[in-house]
XYZ file of C-alpha atoms in Angstrom:
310
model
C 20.924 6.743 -19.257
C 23.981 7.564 -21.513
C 26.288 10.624 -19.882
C 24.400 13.147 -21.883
C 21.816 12.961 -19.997
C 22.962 12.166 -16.452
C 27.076 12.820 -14.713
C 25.146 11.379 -11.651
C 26.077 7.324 -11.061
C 24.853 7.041 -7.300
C 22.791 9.228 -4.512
C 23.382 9.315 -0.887
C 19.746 8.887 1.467
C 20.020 11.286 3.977
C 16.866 8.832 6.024
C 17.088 9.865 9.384
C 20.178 11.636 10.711
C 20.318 10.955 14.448
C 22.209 10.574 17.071
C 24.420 6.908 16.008
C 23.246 5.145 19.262
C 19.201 6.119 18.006
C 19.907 4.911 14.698
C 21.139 1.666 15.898
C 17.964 1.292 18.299
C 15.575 2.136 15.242
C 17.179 -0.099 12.825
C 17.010 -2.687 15.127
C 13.151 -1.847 15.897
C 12.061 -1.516 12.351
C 13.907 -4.883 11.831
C 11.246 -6.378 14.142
C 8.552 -4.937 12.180
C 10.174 -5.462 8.968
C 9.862 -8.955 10.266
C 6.320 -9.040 11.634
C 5.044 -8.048 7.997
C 6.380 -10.316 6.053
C 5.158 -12.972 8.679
C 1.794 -11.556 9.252
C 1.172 -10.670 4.993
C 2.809 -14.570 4.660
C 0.176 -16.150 7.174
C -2.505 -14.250 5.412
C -1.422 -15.800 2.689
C -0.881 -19.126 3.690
C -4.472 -19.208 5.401
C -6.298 -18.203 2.047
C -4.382 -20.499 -0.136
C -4.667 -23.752 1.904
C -8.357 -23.144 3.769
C -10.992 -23.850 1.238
C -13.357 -21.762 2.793
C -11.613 -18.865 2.325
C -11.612 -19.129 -1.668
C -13.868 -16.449 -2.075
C -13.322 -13.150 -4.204
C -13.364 -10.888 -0.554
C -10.464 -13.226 0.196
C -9.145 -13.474 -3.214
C -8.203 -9.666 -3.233
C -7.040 -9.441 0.377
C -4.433 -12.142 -0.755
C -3.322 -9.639 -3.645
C -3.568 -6.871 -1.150
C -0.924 -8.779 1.044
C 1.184 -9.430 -1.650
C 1.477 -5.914 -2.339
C 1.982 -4.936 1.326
C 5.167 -7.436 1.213
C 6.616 -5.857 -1.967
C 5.959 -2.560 -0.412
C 8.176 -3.255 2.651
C 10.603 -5.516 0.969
C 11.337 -2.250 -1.857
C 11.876 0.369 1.042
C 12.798 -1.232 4.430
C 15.696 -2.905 3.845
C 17.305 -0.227 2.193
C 16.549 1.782 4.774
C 18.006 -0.254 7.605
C 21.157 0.099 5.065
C 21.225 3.325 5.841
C 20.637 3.370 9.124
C 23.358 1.514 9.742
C 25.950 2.729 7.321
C 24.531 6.570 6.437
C 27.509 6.809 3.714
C 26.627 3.957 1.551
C 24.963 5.478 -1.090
C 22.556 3.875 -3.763
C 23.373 3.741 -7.621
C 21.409 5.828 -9.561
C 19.632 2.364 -11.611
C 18.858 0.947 -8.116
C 17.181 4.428 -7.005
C 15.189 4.465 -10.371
C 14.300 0.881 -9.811
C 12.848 1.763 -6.239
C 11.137 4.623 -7.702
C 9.657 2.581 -10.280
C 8.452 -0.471 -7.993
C 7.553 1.848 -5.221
C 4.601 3.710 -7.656
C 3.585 0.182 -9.265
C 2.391 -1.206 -5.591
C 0.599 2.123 -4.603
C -0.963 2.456 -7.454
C -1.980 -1.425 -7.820
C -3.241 -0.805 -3.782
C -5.002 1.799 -4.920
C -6.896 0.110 -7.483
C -7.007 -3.127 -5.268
C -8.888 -1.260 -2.258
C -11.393 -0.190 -5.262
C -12.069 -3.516 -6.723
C -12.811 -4.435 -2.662
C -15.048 -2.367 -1.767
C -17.022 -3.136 -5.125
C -17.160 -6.769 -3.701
C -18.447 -5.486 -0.785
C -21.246 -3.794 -2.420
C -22.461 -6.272 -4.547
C -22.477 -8.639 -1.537
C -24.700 -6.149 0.645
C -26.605 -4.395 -1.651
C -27.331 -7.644 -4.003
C -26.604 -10.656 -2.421
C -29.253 -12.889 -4.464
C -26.923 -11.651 -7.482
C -23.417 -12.051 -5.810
C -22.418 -15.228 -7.339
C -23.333 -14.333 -10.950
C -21.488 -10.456 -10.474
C -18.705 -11.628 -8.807
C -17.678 -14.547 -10.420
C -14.066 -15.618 -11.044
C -13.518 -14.555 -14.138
C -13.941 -11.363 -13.201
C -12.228 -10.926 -9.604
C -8.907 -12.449 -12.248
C -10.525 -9.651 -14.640
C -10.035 -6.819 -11.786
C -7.020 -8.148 -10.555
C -5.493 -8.424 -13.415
C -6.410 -4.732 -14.133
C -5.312 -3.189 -11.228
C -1.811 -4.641 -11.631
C -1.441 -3.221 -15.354
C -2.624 -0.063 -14.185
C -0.861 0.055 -11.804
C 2.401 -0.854 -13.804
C 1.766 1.474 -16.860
C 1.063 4.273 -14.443
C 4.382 3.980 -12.461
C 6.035 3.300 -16.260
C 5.208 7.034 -17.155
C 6.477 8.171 -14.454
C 9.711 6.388 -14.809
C 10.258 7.510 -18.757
C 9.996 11.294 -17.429
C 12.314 10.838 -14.818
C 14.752 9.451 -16.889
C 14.650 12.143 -19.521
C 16.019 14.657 -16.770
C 19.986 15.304 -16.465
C 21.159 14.919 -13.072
C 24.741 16.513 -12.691
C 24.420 16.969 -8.771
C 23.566 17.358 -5.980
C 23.476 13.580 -4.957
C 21.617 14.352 -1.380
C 17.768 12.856 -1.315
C 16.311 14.079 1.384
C 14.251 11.146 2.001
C 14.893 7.420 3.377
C 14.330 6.090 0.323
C 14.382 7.261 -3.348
C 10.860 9.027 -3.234
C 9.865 10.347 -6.970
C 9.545 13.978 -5.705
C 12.592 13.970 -3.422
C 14.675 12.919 -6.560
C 13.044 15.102 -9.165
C 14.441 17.994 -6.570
C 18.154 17.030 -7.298
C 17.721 17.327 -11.630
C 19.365 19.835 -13.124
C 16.554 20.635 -15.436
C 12.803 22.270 -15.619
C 11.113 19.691 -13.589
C 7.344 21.361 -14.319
C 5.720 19.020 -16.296
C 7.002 15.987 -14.143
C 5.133 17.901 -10.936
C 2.060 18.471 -13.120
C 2.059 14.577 -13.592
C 2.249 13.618 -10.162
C -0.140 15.872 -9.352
C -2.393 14.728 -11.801
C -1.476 10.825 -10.590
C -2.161 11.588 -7.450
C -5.419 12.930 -7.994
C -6.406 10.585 -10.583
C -5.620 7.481 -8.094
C -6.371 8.646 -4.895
C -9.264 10.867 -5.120
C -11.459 9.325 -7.755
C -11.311 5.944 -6.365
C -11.564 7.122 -2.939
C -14.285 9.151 -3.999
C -15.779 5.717 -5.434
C -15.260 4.587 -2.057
C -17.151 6.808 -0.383
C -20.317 6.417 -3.163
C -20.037 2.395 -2.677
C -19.987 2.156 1.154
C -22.517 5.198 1.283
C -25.059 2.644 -0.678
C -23.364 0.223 1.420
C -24.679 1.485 4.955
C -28.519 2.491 3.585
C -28.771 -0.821 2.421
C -27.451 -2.129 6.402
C -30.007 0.188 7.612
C -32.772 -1.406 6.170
C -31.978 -4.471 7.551
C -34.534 -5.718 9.622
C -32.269 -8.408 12.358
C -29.910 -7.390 14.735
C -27.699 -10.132 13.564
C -27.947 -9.467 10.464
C -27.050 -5.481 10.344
C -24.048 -6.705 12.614
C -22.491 -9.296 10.313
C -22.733 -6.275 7.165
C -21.267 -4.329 9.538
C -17.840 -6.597 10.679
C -17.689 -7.971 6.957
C -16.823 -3.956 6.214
C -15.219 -3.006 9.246
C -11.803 -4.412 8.127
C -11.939 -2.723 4.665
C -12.652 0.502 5.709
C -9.808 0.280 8.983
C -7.141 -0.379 5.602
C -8.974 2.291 3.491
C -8.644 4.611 6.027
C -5.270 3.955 6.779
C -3.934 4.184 3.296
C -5.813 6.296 1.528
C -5.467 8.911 4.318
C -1.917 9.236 4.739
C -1.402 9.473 1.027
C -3.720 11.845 0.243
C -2.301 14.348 2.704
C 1.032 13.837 1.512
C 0.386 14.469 -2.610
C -2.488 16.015 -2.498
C -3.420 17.913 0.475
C -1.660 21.405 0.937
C 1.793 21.684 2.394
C 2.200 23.513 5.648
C 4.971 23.811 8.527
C 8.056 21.568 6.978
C 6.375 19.776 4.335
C 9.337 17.776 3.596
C 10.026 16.451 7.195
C 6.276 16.092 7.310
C 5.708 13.861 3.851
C 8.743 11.677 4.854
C 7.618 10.346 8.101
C 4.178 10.012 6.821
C 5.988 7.872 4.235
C 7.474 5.408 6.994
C 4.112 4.890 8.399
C 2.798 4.381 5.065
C 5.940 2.097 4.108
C 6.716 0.033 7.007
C 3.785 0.229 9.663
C 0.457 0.079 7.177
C 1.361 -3.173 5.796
C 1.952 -5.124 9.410
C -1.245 -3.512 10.520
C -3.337 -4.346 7.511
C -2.839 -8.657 8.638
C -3.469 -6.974 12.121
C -6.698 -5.542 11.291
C -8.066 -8.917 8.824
C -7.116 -11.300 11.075
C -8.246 -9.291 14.462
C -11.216 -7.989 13.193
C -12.379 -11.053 11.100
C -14.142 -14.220 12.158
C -13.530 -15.958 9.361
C -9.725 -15.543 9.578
C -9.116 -16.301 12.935
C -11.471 -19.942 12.598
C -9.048 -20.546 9.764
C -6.289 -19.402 12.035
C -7.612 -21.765 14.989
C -8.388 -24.746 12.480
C -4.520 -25.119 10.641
C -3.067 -24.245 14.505
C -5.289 -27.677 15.783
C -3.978 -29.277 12.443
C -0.489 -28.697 13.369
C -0.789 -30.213 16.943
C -2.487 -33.274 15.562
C 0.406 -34.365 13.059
């Protein structure tokens, strides 16, 4: 990032200019939830690793799933509540990269992550008397494993293109947080081919594996159908429930924002479809396991007895 390439040293987040008396009450709100998901990712967490019955690949890649929802908040939030509270501090132009960087590594790993969980799901519904030899542990670590590289590498091109741009002003993203499309707007270069490859990111790791969603829980529900019990269609049922509530969720904001056409003010649009996607998916995703889940909340109720015995 020599000066022949960039003049730029720092940008200024323009976030959310409102009234100073708003912006005080909002940073003081998404504090709170700032606060309820890194407890509520933490006690996921804390539940899988300490209650043995929960060491299961389902639960194996929910606890990578709420690791990623913590690094998700942790990369935007707080510099957002920076900003809300001092809109003139601006953010150095290695620290907006970085955020850039880290901020594609985790949606891309959730992508992949949501994938490699609904494939669990399959294989226990549609062949349970093989789930223990498919799913074993080597390769949960195997898929795991994957989706993080992926999801790493796939960020790391977009970095290397960013950085190739010059950036001699302006230093204004219009965003709350250094969003890859917000800051390609501010080069001073032909920024063609870096659209083209968020484009093609997008579509590559949000419609495919949705798509592979779909195909999975489609085989999913004929196989619930034929189901003979009551019981048993209903425990297929809530064991997918959860997944599909986060699938949903995440798959649907992001699709509309990169890859779904723009209409009215696109940009106002995308950027408060990124705070719900930033700050309110990952407290609701512990929300939805842990609500939604009976396996969860026994573990819940059995630590929560353990604690008022010692």
């Amino acid at each position: 990032m020599g000066e022949n390439q960039t003049s730029v040293t720092e940008f200024f987040l323009v976030g959310f200019p409102l009234d100073p008396r708003i912006q005080m009450l909002l940073c003081r709100l998404f504090s709170l939830f700032y606060a309820f998901t890194l407890l509520g990712n933490g006690v996921i967490l804390g539940l899988i690793s300490l209650d043995p019955r929960l060491h299961t690949p389902m639960y194996f890649f929910l606890s990578h799933l709420a690791t990623v929802d913590m690094a998700y908040a942790c990369n935007t939030v707080p510099q957002m509540l920076v900003n809300l509270l001092n809109p003139a501090k601006p953010i150095s132009f290695a620290g907006c990269v970085t955020q850039t960087f880290l901020f594609l590594t985790f949606a891309h790993t959730e992508c992949l992550l949501l994938v490699a969980m609904s494939y669990d799901r399959y294989v226990a519904i549609c062949h349970p008397l093989r789930y223990s030899a498919i799913m074993s542990w080597r390769v949960c670590i195997t898929l795991s494993v994957i989706s993080w590289l992926l999801g790493v590498l796939l960020a790391l091109v977009h970095l290397v293109l960013l950085l190739l741009l010059p950036f001699c002003g302006p230093q204004i993203v219009n965003h709350f947080f250094c969003e890859i499309v917000a800051v390609l707007k501010l080069a001073c270069a032909d920024t063609h081919i870096n659209e083209i490859v968020v484009l093609a990111g997008a579509v590559s790791v949000l419609v495919g594996p949705f798509s592979t969603i779909v195909m999975s829980y489609f085989r999913i529900l004929r196989a619930i159908l034929r189901i003979q019990s009551r019981e048993g269609r209903q425990k297929a049922f809530s064991t997918c429930s959860s997944h599909l509530c986060v699938v949903g969720l995440f798959y649907g904001t992001a699709i509309i924002m990169y890859v779904g056409p723009p209409y009215g003010n696109p940009e106002e649009q995308k950027k408060y479809l990124l705070l719900f996607h930033s700050l309110f998916n990952p407290i609701l995703n512990p929300l939805i396991y842990s609500l939604r889940n009976k396996e969860v909340k026994a573990a819940l109720k059995r630590m929560l007895a353990k604690e008022r015995t010692l």
